[in-house]
Coordinates of C-alpha atoms in Angstrom, one line a residue:
X1 CA 12.9 -2.4 22.0
X2 CA 15.6 -1.9 20.3
X3 CA 18.3 -5.1 21.4
X4 CA 21.7 -4.8 22.2
X5 CA 23.5 -7.0 19.5
X6 CA 25.9 -9.0 21.8
X7 CA 25.4 -12.1 23.8
X8 CA 26.4 -11.2 27.0
X9 CA 28.9 -14.1 28.3
X10 CA 28.7 -14.0 32.2
X11 CA 32.3 -15.7 32.6
X12 CA 33.5 -12.5 31.8
X13 CA 34.4 -10.0 34.4
X14 CA 31.9 -6.5 33.9
X15 CA 35.5 -5.1 33.3
X16 CA 35.9 -6.3 29.7
X17 CA 32.9 -4.5 28.8
X18 CA 33.0 -1.4 30.5
X19 CA 33.8 1.2 28.4
X20 CA 34.6 4.5 30.4
X21 CA 32.8 5.5 33.8
X22 CA 29.3 5.6 32.0
X23 CA 29.6 2.3 31.9
X24 CA 28.7 2.0 28.1
X25 CA 29.7 -1.4 26.3
X26 CA 29.7 -2.0 22.7
X27 CA 28.6 -5.1 21.5
X28 CA 29.1 -6.8 18.7
X29 CA 27.9 -9.8 16.5
X30 CA 28.2 -11.5 13.4
X31 CA 24.9 -11.7 11.9
X32 CA 25.3 -15.2 10.4
X33 CA 26.2 -16.4 13.8
X34 CA 29.8 -17.8 12.2
X35 CA 33.1 -17.2 14.4
X36 CA 35.4 -15.3 13.4
X37 CA 33.5 -13.7 10.4
X38 CA 33.1 -10.1 9.4
X39 CA 31.2 -7.7 11.2
X40 CA 28.8 -5.1 10.0
X41 CA 29.0 -1.7 11.7
X42 CA 24.9 -2.3 11.1
X43 CA 25.4 -4.6 13.8
X44 CA 26.7 -2.5 16.6
X45 CA 24.9 -1.1 18.9
X46 CA 25.3 0.9 22.2
X47 CA 23.3 -0.1 25.4
X48 CA 24.2 0.9 29.6
X49 CA 24.4 -2.6 31.3
X50 CA 22.8 -2.6 34.6
X51 CA 24.7 -2.0 37.7
X52 CA 26.5 -5.2 39.7
X53 CA 23.8 -5.0 41.9
X54 CA 21.0 -5.2 39.2
X55 CA 22.1 -8.4 38.1
X56 CA 23.0 -9.6 40.7
X57 CA 18.9 -9.2 41.7
X58 CA 18.0 -10.0 38.1
X59 CA 15.6 -12.9 38.8
X60 CA 16.0 -15.3 35.9
X61 CA 13.0 -17.6 36.3
X62 CA 11.0 -18.7 33.2
X63 CA 7.7 -16.7 33.3
X64 CA 4.6 -17.8 34.8
X65 CA 1.4 -18.9 33.9
X66 CA -0.2 -15.0 33.3
X67 CA 2.1 -13.7 30.8
X68 CA 2.0 -16.8 28.8
X69 CA -1.6 -17.1 28.7
X70 CA -2.0 -13.2 27.7
X71 CA 0.8 -13.6 24.9
X72 CA -0.8 -16.6 24.1
X73 CA -4.7 -14.9 23.9
X74 CA -3.6 -12.5 21.7
X75 CA -1.7 -14.3 19.0
X76 CA -4.9 -16.8 18.6
X77 CA -7.5 -13.9 18.7
X78 CA -5.7 -12.5 16.3
X79 CA -6.1 -14.1 13.1
X80 CA -9.4 -15.9 14.6
X81 CA -10.6 -11.9 14.9
X82 CA -10.5 -12.3 10.7
X83 CA -12.4 -15.8 10.7
X84 CA -15.3 -14.4 13.0
X85 CA -16.1 -11.9 10.6
X86 CA -15.6 -13.8 7.8
X87 CA -18.3 -16.0 8.9
X88 CA -20.6 -13.1 10.1
X89 CA -20.9 -12.0 6.9
X90 CA -21.1 -15.3 5.4
X91 CA -23.9 -16.3 7.1
X92 CA -25.2 -13.0 6.5
X93 CA -25.2 -13.7 2.9
X94 CA -28.2 -16.3 2.5
X95 CA -30.3 -16.5 -0.7
X96 CA -32.8 -14.8 1.3
X97 CA -30.6 -11.8 2.0
X98 CA -30.1 -11.7 -1.5
X99 CA -26.3 -13.9 -1.4
X100 CA -25.4 -16.9 -3.6
X101 CA -22.6 -19.4 -3.6
X102 CA -20.1 -17.8 -5.1
X103 CA -20.5 -14.3 -2.5
X104 CA -20.0 -16.9 0.1
X105 CA -17.5 -18.3 -1.4
X106 CA -15.2 -15.8 -2.0
X107 CA -16.0 -14.3 1.5
X108 CA -15.0 -17.1 3.5
X109 CA -11.5 -17.4 0.8
X110 CA -11.1 -14.1 1.9
X111 CA -11.4 -14.1 5.8
X112 CA -9.0 -17.3 5.4
X113 CA -6.5 -15.8 3.4
X114 CA -6.5 -13.0 6.4
X115 CA -6.5 -15.2 9.1
X116 CA -3.0 -16.6 7.2
X117 CA -1.5 -14.0 6.2
X118 CA -1.7 -12.2 9.9
X119 CA -0.8 -15.6 11.5
X120 CA 2.4 -16.0 9.1
X121 CA 3.6 -12.0 10.3
X122 CA 3.2 -12.6 13.3
X123 CA 4.1 -15.9 14.4
X124 CA 6.7 -16.7 11.4
X125 CA 8.2 -13.0 11.2
X126 CA 7.7 -11.1 14.1
X127 CA 8.2 -14.3 16.3
X128 CA 11.3 -15.7 14.4
X129 CA 13.0 -12.5 13.5
X130 CA 12.4 -9.9 16.3
X131 CA 11.7 -12.4 18.9
X132 CA 8.4 -10.6 20.0
X133 CA 5.0 -11.4 18.4
X134 CA 2.3 -8.9 19.2
X135 CA 1.2 -10.8 22.4
X136 CA 4.7 -11.4 23.8
X137 CA 5.4 -7.9 23.5
X138 CA 2.7 -7.1 25.5
X139 CA 3.2 -9.3 28.2
X140 CA 6.9 -8.7 28.0
X141 CA 8.4 -11.4 27.1
X142 CA 10.9 -13.2 24.3
X143 CA 10.9 -16.1 22.0
X144 CA 15.0 -16.9 21.9
X145 CA 17.7 -19.8 21.0
X146 CA 18.6 -21.7 24.1
X147 CA 22.0 -21.6 22.7
X148 CA 23.4 -18.1 21.3
X149 CA 20.2 -16.6 23.1
X150 CA 19.6 -15.0 19.4
X151 CA 16.3 -15.0 17.4
X152 CA 15.2 -18.5 16.0
X153 CA 14.0 -17.4 12.6
X154 CA 10.8 -18.1 10.6
X155 CA 10.8 -21.2 10.1
X156 CA 12.2 -22.5 13.3
X157 CA 9.3 -20.2 14.6
X158 CA 6.8 -22.7 13.0
X159 CA 8.5 -25.3 14.1
X160 CA 8.9 -24.8 17.7
X161 CA 11.2 -26.8 19.6
X162 CA 11.3 -26.8 23.5
X163 CA 14.6 -28.1 23.4
X164 CA 16.4 -25.4 21.5
X165 CA 13.9 -22.4 21.8
X166 CA 13.2 -21.0 25.1
X167 CA 10.4 -18.0 26.2
X168 CA 11.8 -15.4 29.2
X169 CA 11.0 -12.1 30.5
X170 CA 12.2 -8.9 28.3
X171 CA 14.1 -7.7 30.6
X172 CA 17.1 -11.3 31.2
X173 CA 17.0 -11.0 27.5
X174 CA 18.0 -7.3 27.2
X175 CA 20.7 -8.3 29.7
X176 CA 21.9 -11.6 28.0
X177 CA 22.8 -9.2 25.1
X178 CA 19.1 -10.6 22.9
X179 CA 20.3 -10.5 19.0
X180 CA 17.4 -9.9 16.4
X181 CA 17.9 -11.4 13.3
X182 CA 18.5 -8.1 10.8
X183 CA 16.7 -7.8 7.1
X184 CA 18.6 -9.2 4.0
X185 CA 19.6 -6.4 2.5
X186 CA 22.0 -8.2 -0.4
X187 CA 21.3 -7.1 -4.1
X188 CA 20.7 -10.5 -4.6
X189 CA 17.9 -10.4 -1.6
X190 CA 16.4 -7.4 -2.6
X191 CA 15.9 -8.4 -6.5
X192 CA 14.5 -12.0 -4.9
X193 CA 11.5 -9.8 -2.6
X194 CA 10.9 -7.2 -5.4
X195 CA 10.2 -10.3 -7.8
X196 CA 8.7 -12.7 -5.7
X197 CA 5.9 -9.5 -4.8
X198 CA 5.6 -8.6 -8.2
X199 CA 4.4 -12.7 -8.5
X200 CA 2.6 -12.4 -5.3
X201 CA 0.5 -9.0 -7.1
X202 CA 0.0 -10.9 -10.3
X203 CA -1.7 -13.4 -8.9
X204 CA -3.8 -11.1 -6.6
X205 CA -4.7 -9.2 -9.6
X206 CA -6.2 -12.0 -11.4
X207 CA -8.2 -13.4 -8.1
X208 CA -9.5 -9.8 -7.9
X209 CA -10.5 -9.8 -11.5
X210 CA -12.1 -13.0 -11.0
X211 CA -14.1 -11.9 -8.1
X212 CA -15.0 -8.7 -10.1
X213 CA -16.8 -11.2 -12.6
X214 CA -18.2 -12.8 -10.3
X215 CA -19.8 -10.7 -7.2
X216 CA -22.1 -7.6 -7.8
X217 CA -25.9 -7.0 -6.7
X218 CA -27.0 -9.9 -8.9
X219 CA -25.7 -13.2 -7.2
X220 CA -25.1 -15.7 -9.8
X221 CA -23.7 -19.3 -9.4
X222 CA -20.5 -21.0 -10.9
X223 CA -22.5 -22.6 -13.5
X224 CA -24.0 -19.2 -14.9
X225 CA -20.6 -17.7 -14.6
X226 CA -19.2 -20.5 -16.8
X227 CA -21.7 -20.0 -19.5
X228 CA -21.3 -16.8 -19.8
X229 CA -17.6 -16.9 -20.3
X230 CA -17.1 -20.1 -22.2
X231 CA -20.8 -20.5 -23.7
X232 CA -22.9 -17.0 -24.4
X233 CA -27.0 -17.7 -25.7
X234 CA -27.7 -14.1 -24.5
X235 CA -29.7 -15.3 -21.6
X236 CA -29.8 -13.1 -18.9
X237 CA -27.2 -14.0 -17.1
X238 CA -25.2 -13.8 -19.9
X239 CA -25.9 -10.3 -20.6
X240 CA -24.7 -9.2 -16.9
X241 CA -21.8 -11.0 -17.2
X242 CA -20.3 -9.7 -20.5
X243 CA -21.8 -6.9 -21.3
X244 CA -21.8 -5.4 -17.3
X245 CA -19.2 -6.4 -15.6
X246 CA -16.6 -7.5 -18.3
X247 CA -16.6 -3.7 -19.2
X248 CA -16.8 -2.5 -15.7
X249 CA -14.1 -4.6 -14.7
X250 CA -11.5 -4.3 -17.3
X251 CA -12.0 -0.5 -16.6
X252 CA -11.5 -0.3 -13.0
X253 CA -8.4 -2.2 -13.7
X254 CA -7.2 0.1 -16.1
X255 CA -8.0 3.1 -14.1
X256 CA -6.9 1.6 -11.2
X257 CA -3.1 0.8 -13.0
X258 CA -3.3 4.3 -14.7
X259 CA -3.6 6.2 -11.1
X260 CA -1.4 4.8 -9.4
X261 CA 1.3 5.2 -11.5
X262 CA -0.1 8.7 -11.8
X263 CA 0.4 9.3 -8.4
X264 CA 3.6 7.8 -8.0
X265 CA 5.1 9.8 -10.7
X266 CA 3.2 13.3 -9.0
X267 CA 5.1 12.6 -5.5
X268 CA 8.2 11.7 -7.2
X269 CA 8.2 14.8 -9.4
X270 CA 7.2 16.9 -6.9
X271 CA 8.8 15.2 -3.7
X272 CA 5.7 15.1 -2.0
X273 CA 4.8 12.4 -0.1
X274 CA 1.1 13.7 0.1
X275 CA 1.0 15.0 -3.8
X276 CA -1.9 13.7 -5.9
X277 CA -3.8 14.3 -9.2
X278 CA -5.7 16.6 -7.3
X279 CA -2.4 18.6 -6.7
X280 CA -1.5 19.5 -10.3
X281 CA -4.5 20.9 -10.3
X282 CA -5.8 17.8 -12.8
X283 CA -8.7 17.0 -11.6
X284 CA -10.3 20.6 -11.2
X285 CA -9.5 20.6 -14.9
X286 CA -11.5 18.0 -16.2
X287 CA -14.4 18.8 -13.9
X288 CA -14.2 22.3 -15.2
X289 CA -14.7 21.2 -18.6
X290 CA -17.7 18.5 -18.1
X291 CA -19.4 21.3 -16.2
X292 CA -19.1 23.5 -19.0
X293 CA -20.2 20.5 -21.4
X294 CA -23.3 19.9 -19.5
X295 CA -24.2 23.6 -19.7
X296 CA -23.1 24.9 -22.6
X297 CA -24.4 21.3 -24.6
X298 CA -26.2 19.0 -22.8
X299 CA -24.1 16.2 -22.8
X300 CA -25.2 13.9 -20.5
X301 CA -23.9 10.5 -21.2
X302 CA -20.2 9.2 -19.8
X303 CA -19.3 9.0 -22.9
X304 CA -20.0 12.5 -23.8
X305 CA -17.8 13.8 -21.7
X306 CA -14.7 11.9 -22.0
X307 CA -12.7 14.0 -24.5
X308 CA -14.4 17.4 -22.3
X309 CA -12.5 15.5 -19.5
X310 CA -9.5 14.3 -21.4
X311 CA -9.1 18.3 -22.8
X312 CA -9.8 20.0 -19.2
X313 CA -6.6 17.7 -18.1
X314 CA -4.1 18.4 -20.7
X315 CA -5.3 22.1 -20.6
X316 CA -4.6 22.2 -16.7
X317 CA -1.5 21.0 -17.2
X318 CA -0.1 22.7 -19.4
X319 CA -1.1 25.7 -17.2
X320 CA 0.3 24.7 -14.4
X321 CA 3.1 23.6 -16.2
X322 CA 3.7 26.9 -17.8
X323 CA 3.0 29.3 -14.8
X324 CA 5.3 27.0 -12.8
X325 CA 8.2 27.8 -15.6
X326 CA 8.1 31.9 -15.6
X327 CA 10.5 33.4 -14.6
X328 CA 13.3 31.6 -13.3
X329 CA 12.8 29.1 -16.7
X330 CA 12.6 25.7 -14.8
X331 CA 9.2 23.9 -12.8
X332 CA 10.8 23.1 -9.6
X333 CA 8.9 21.2 -6.5
X334 CA 7.5 24.4 -4.5
X335 CA 6.7 26.0 -7.9
X336 CA 4.4 24.3 -9.4
X337 CA 3.0 22.6 -5.8
X338 CA 2.0 26.1 -5.8
X339 CA 0.7 27.3 -9.1
X340 CA -1.7 23.8 -9.2
X341 CA -3.2 24.6 -6.0
X342 CA -4.1 28.2 -7.7
X343 CA -5.0 26.5 -10.6
X344 CA -7.3 24.2 -8.9
X345 CA -9.2 26.6 -6.4
X346 CA -9.8 29.4 -9.1
X347 CA -11.5 26.2 -11.6
X348 CA -13.3 25.1 -8.5
X349 CA -14.6 28.3 -8.2
X350 CA -15.4 28.6 -11.9
X351 CA -17.4 25.3 -11.6
X352 CA -18.8 25.9 -8.5
X353 CA -20.6 29.2 -10.1
X354 CA -21.7 27.3 -13.3
X355 CA -23.5 24.7 -11.0
X356 CA -24.8 26.7 -8.8
X357 CA -26.5 29.0 -11.8
X358 CA -28.3 26.0 -13.1
X359 CA -30.0 23.6 -11.4
X360 CA -29.7 20.3 -14.7
X361 CA -26.7 21.0 -14.8
X362 CA -25.8 20.2 -10.9
X363 CA -28.2 16.9 -11.0
X364 CA -25.5 15.7 -13.9
X365 CA -22.1 16.7 -12.5
X366 CA -22.6 15.2 -8.8
X367 CA -23.5 11.6 -10.5
X368 CA -20.2 12.3 -12.8
X369 CA -17.7 14.1 -9.5
X370 CA -18.2 11.1 -7.1
X371 CA -16.2 8.6 -9.0
X372 CA -17.7 5.5 -10.5
X373 CA -16.7 2.6 -13.4
X374 CA -20.5 1.3 -13.4
X375 CA -22.4 2.7 -16.0
X376 CA -19.9 2.7 -18.3
X377 CA -19.9 0.5 -21.5
X378 CA -17.3 -1.1 -23.5
X379 CA -16.4 1.9 -25.9
X380 CA -15.3 4.1 -22.9
X381 CA -12.2 1.4 -22.7
X382 CA -11.2 0.8 -26.2
X383 CA -11.1 5.0 -26.4
X384 CA -8.7 5.4 -23.4
X385 CA -6.6 2.4 -23.8
X386 CA -4.1 4.3 -26.5
X387 CA -3.5 7.4 -23.7
X388 CA -3.5 4.5 -20.9
X389 CA -0.9 2.3 -22.6
X390 CA 1.2 6.3 -24.1
X391 CA 1.4 6.7 -20.7
X392 CA 2.6 4.0 -19.4
X393 CA 5.4 3.9 -21.9
X394 CA 6.6 7.8 -21.0
X395 CA 6.3 6.6 -16.9
X396 CA 8.4 3.6 -17.9
X397 CA 11.2 5.6 -19.9
X398 CA 11.8 8.1 -17.3
X399 CA 11.1 6.4 -13.8
X400 CA 14.8 5.5 -13.4
X401 CA 15.6 9.4 -13.9
X402 CA 13.4 9.6 -10.6
X403 CA 16.1 8.4 -8.5
X404 CA 18.3 11.5 -9.6
X405 CA 15.8 14.0 -9.2
X406 CA 15.2 12.9 -5.8
X407 CA 18.1 13.6 -4.7
X408 CA 17.6 17.8 -5.6
X409 CA 17.8 19.2 -9.0
X410 CA 21.7 20.5 -8.4
X411 CA 23.0 17.1 -8.0
X412 CA 20.8 15.4 -10.9
X413 CA 22.1 17.9 -13.1
X414 CA 25.1 17.5 -12.0
X415 CA 24.8 13.7 -12.5
X416 CA 23.9 14.3 -16.2
X417 CA 20.1 14.4 -15.8
X418 CA 18.3 16.7 -18.1
X419 CA 16.3 18.2 -15.2
X420 CA 13.6 20.3 -17.7
X421 CA 13.4 17.0 -20.5
X422 CA 13.0 14.7 -17.1
X423 CA 10.1 16.6 -16.3
X424 CA 8.3 17.5 -19.4
X425 CA 8.4 14.2 -19.9
X426 CA 6.8 13.3 -16.2
X427 CA 4.2 16.1 -16.9
X428 CA 2.7 14.6 -20.3
X429 CA 3.0 11.2 -18.4
X430 CA 0.7 12.2 -15.6
X431 CA -1.7 14.3 -18.0
X432 CA -2.1 10.8 -20.1
X433 CA -2.9 7.7 -17.3
X434 CA -4.8 11.4 -15.0
X435 CA -6.6 12.3 -17.7
X436 CA -8.0 9.4 -19.4
X437 CA -8.6 7.9 -15.6
X438 CA -10.7 11.1 -15.0
X439 CA -12.0 10.6 -17.7
X440 CA -13.8 8.0 -18.2
X441 CA -14.5 7.2 -14.3
X442 CA -14.5 10.6 -13.2
X443 CA -12.2 12.3 -9.9
X444 CA -11.4 9.4 -8.6
X445 CA -9.1 10.2 -5.3
X446 CA -6.8 7.8 -2.8
X447 CA -5.5 5.8 -4.7
X448 CA -2.9 7.7 -6.5
X449 CA -1.8 9.1 -2.8
X450 CA -2.0 5.2 -0.9
X451 CA -1.0 3.3 -3.2
X452 CA 3.0 4.6 -3.6
X453 CA 3.7 4.5 -0.1
X454 CA 2.5 1.2 -0.2
X455 CA 4.4 0.1 -3.1
X456 CA 7.5 2.3 -1.4
X457 CA 7.4 0.1 2.0
X458 CA 7.8 -2.9 0.4
X459 CA 10.4 -2.2 -2.8
X460 CA 12.0 0.9 -1.1
X461 CA 12.9 4.3 -3.1
X462 CA 13.8 3.2 -6.3
X463 CA 11.0 4.3 -8.3
X464 CA 11.8 1.9 -11.0
X465 CA 10.0 -0.8 -8.9
X466 CA 7.9 2.0 -7.2
X467 CA 6.1 2.5 -10.6
X468 CA 5.0 -1.1 -11.9
X469 CA 4.2 -1.8 -7.9
X470 CA 2.2 1.3 -8.0
X471 CA 0.4 0.5 -10.9
X472 CA -0.6 -3.4 -9.9
X473 CA -1.2 -1.9 -6.4
X474 CA -3.4 0.8 -8.1
X475 CA -5.7 -1.7 -9.5
X476 CA -5.5 -4.2 -7.4
X477 CA -7.2 -1.8 -4.7
X478 CA -10.0 -0.5 -7.1
X479 CA -11.3 -3.6 -8.7
X480 CA -11.7 -4.6 -4.4
X481 CA -13.2 -0.9 -3.5
X482 CA -15.8 -1.1 -6.6
X483 CA -16.1 -4.8 -5.5
X484 CA -17.2 -4.0 -1.8
X485 CA -19.2 -1.1 -3.3
X486 CA -21.5 -3.7 -4.4
X487 CA -21.4 -5.5 -1.7
X488 CA -22.1 -3.6 1.0
X489 CA -26.1 -1.8 0.5
X490 CA -27.8 -4.4 -1.1
X491 CA -29.6 -3.7 -3.6
X492 CA -28.3 -0.6 -4.2
X493 CA -24.5 0.2 -4.5
X494 CA -22.0 2.6 -3.1
X495 CA -19.7 4.2 -5.8
X496 CA -15.6 3.3 -6.1
X497 CA -15.4 6.5 -5.0
X498 CA -16.8 7.0 -1.9
X499 CA -15.4 3.6 -1.0
X500 CA -12.0 4.7 -1.7
X501 CA -12.4 7.8 0.1
X502 CA -13.7 6.0 3.3
X503 CA -10.3 3.9 2.9
X504 CA -7.7 6.7 2.1
X505 CA -9.2 8.8 4.9
X506 CA -7.5 7.7 8.0
X507 CA -4.3 6.6 6.2
X508 CA -4.2 9.8 4.8
X509 CA -4.0 10.8 8.6
X510 CA -1.8 8.4 9.2
X511 CA 0.6 9.4 6.9
X512 CA 0.3 13.0 7.9
X513 CA 0.9 12.2 11.6
X514 CA 4.2 10.3 10.5
X515 CA 6.8 12.8 10.4
X516 CA 9.3 10.6 8.8
X517 CA 7.7 11.1 5.4
X518 CA 7.4 14.4 5.4
X519 CA 9.6 15.1 2.6
X520 CA 11.0 12.1 -0.1

């Protein structure tokens, strides 16, 4: 619901606000509520005043007990729900069920953090800046300041004082010109928000890395993990931590960063919000070469797949880029998408033909195609690391040009951007990042699709910030999905590609339904 941005003064006559016979009025209000200050165009709102009879009959009594109780129940239930779920999970992670003290501590901490985050968002940001928490929205109530009849602010929402704040019905707030606090869009505030977001992501990554090392199919204690990291003597728990979980965590973090950055680059260059590595045929090229390696040379280990998968992704990207450039001489977003789809379908058909011809190839291929970070040694991490670092450097150098390319090729060219060079550098970075990630772990879907949108919602449309945020979010998402896969089907394990598909599927559907994301 949009509220008008000017407080209604009952002492003024209605003719003071009337604009024409339609009864429209324009209320201008200073966003920082200082009289005489400048009024920005963004704060102006147009609303229709109710008739004089409606004002005379407007019920201005305080809301009754029922809507207040409904609002309170909903607002309390939101943060309590993750606590209840966390309590059920922790209770199920007993020693008899294969749980451990670290598992219980991790999931209890996650439940508490989720509850605190939801409470801050609902009772602080929504209540303080918009005047309506989820509960108040459902009950038709608004929290406002008694004096200026606008939003009270995030800090005041937590230390709520009945002498300065009041809860009224929505229709009363609308009639009195309730003013929500607009977001601060100054350059300094934007810079603080982006820098703070990166700091929060860095802290979250450190915590998730620790969680990935601590949580697994085999429950460990804090003492065993500390012994393995600081004073390893070759015990079974030391081998689990140093030889299995540390390489797995490092590889998962590296692959997540690579896929997140590659997804942001693909969506930026194609100007397609639903684009990921599959759109350019990179996954199909890697899969075809892996199948041929199994069928022709009998290679069955992840280390043996590595170079074939990387070569397949690289050759597919060259074919797609070359096909898109034929004719007009330029690879535009539409020709890239069409060429990528054609190459991907062709290679998928060849892959299916080979797999159907040989049962042994099918048995080996189906374990690679699902996407997983398990069963990979530290040697694979060191092998793909140079390619990922090179791709990140190229991506960082070319990300500023994506801001002008987003305006259209003609506009970007008029602003001095070398479209061919920028797009070629982008294809090189995408190939290095996606090829290395796919070669190491198989095709892992949805990371490149999901995280650029989350990054864009945090930092806005600036690709100088979207690219690093996408990398950090990609590493975070992949590690969390890997940890979840280790726990949910104990004593077995759910591969990270399956977990991400379960997360990404609903996100993809919601993304398609949002019409404003049809184009970037």
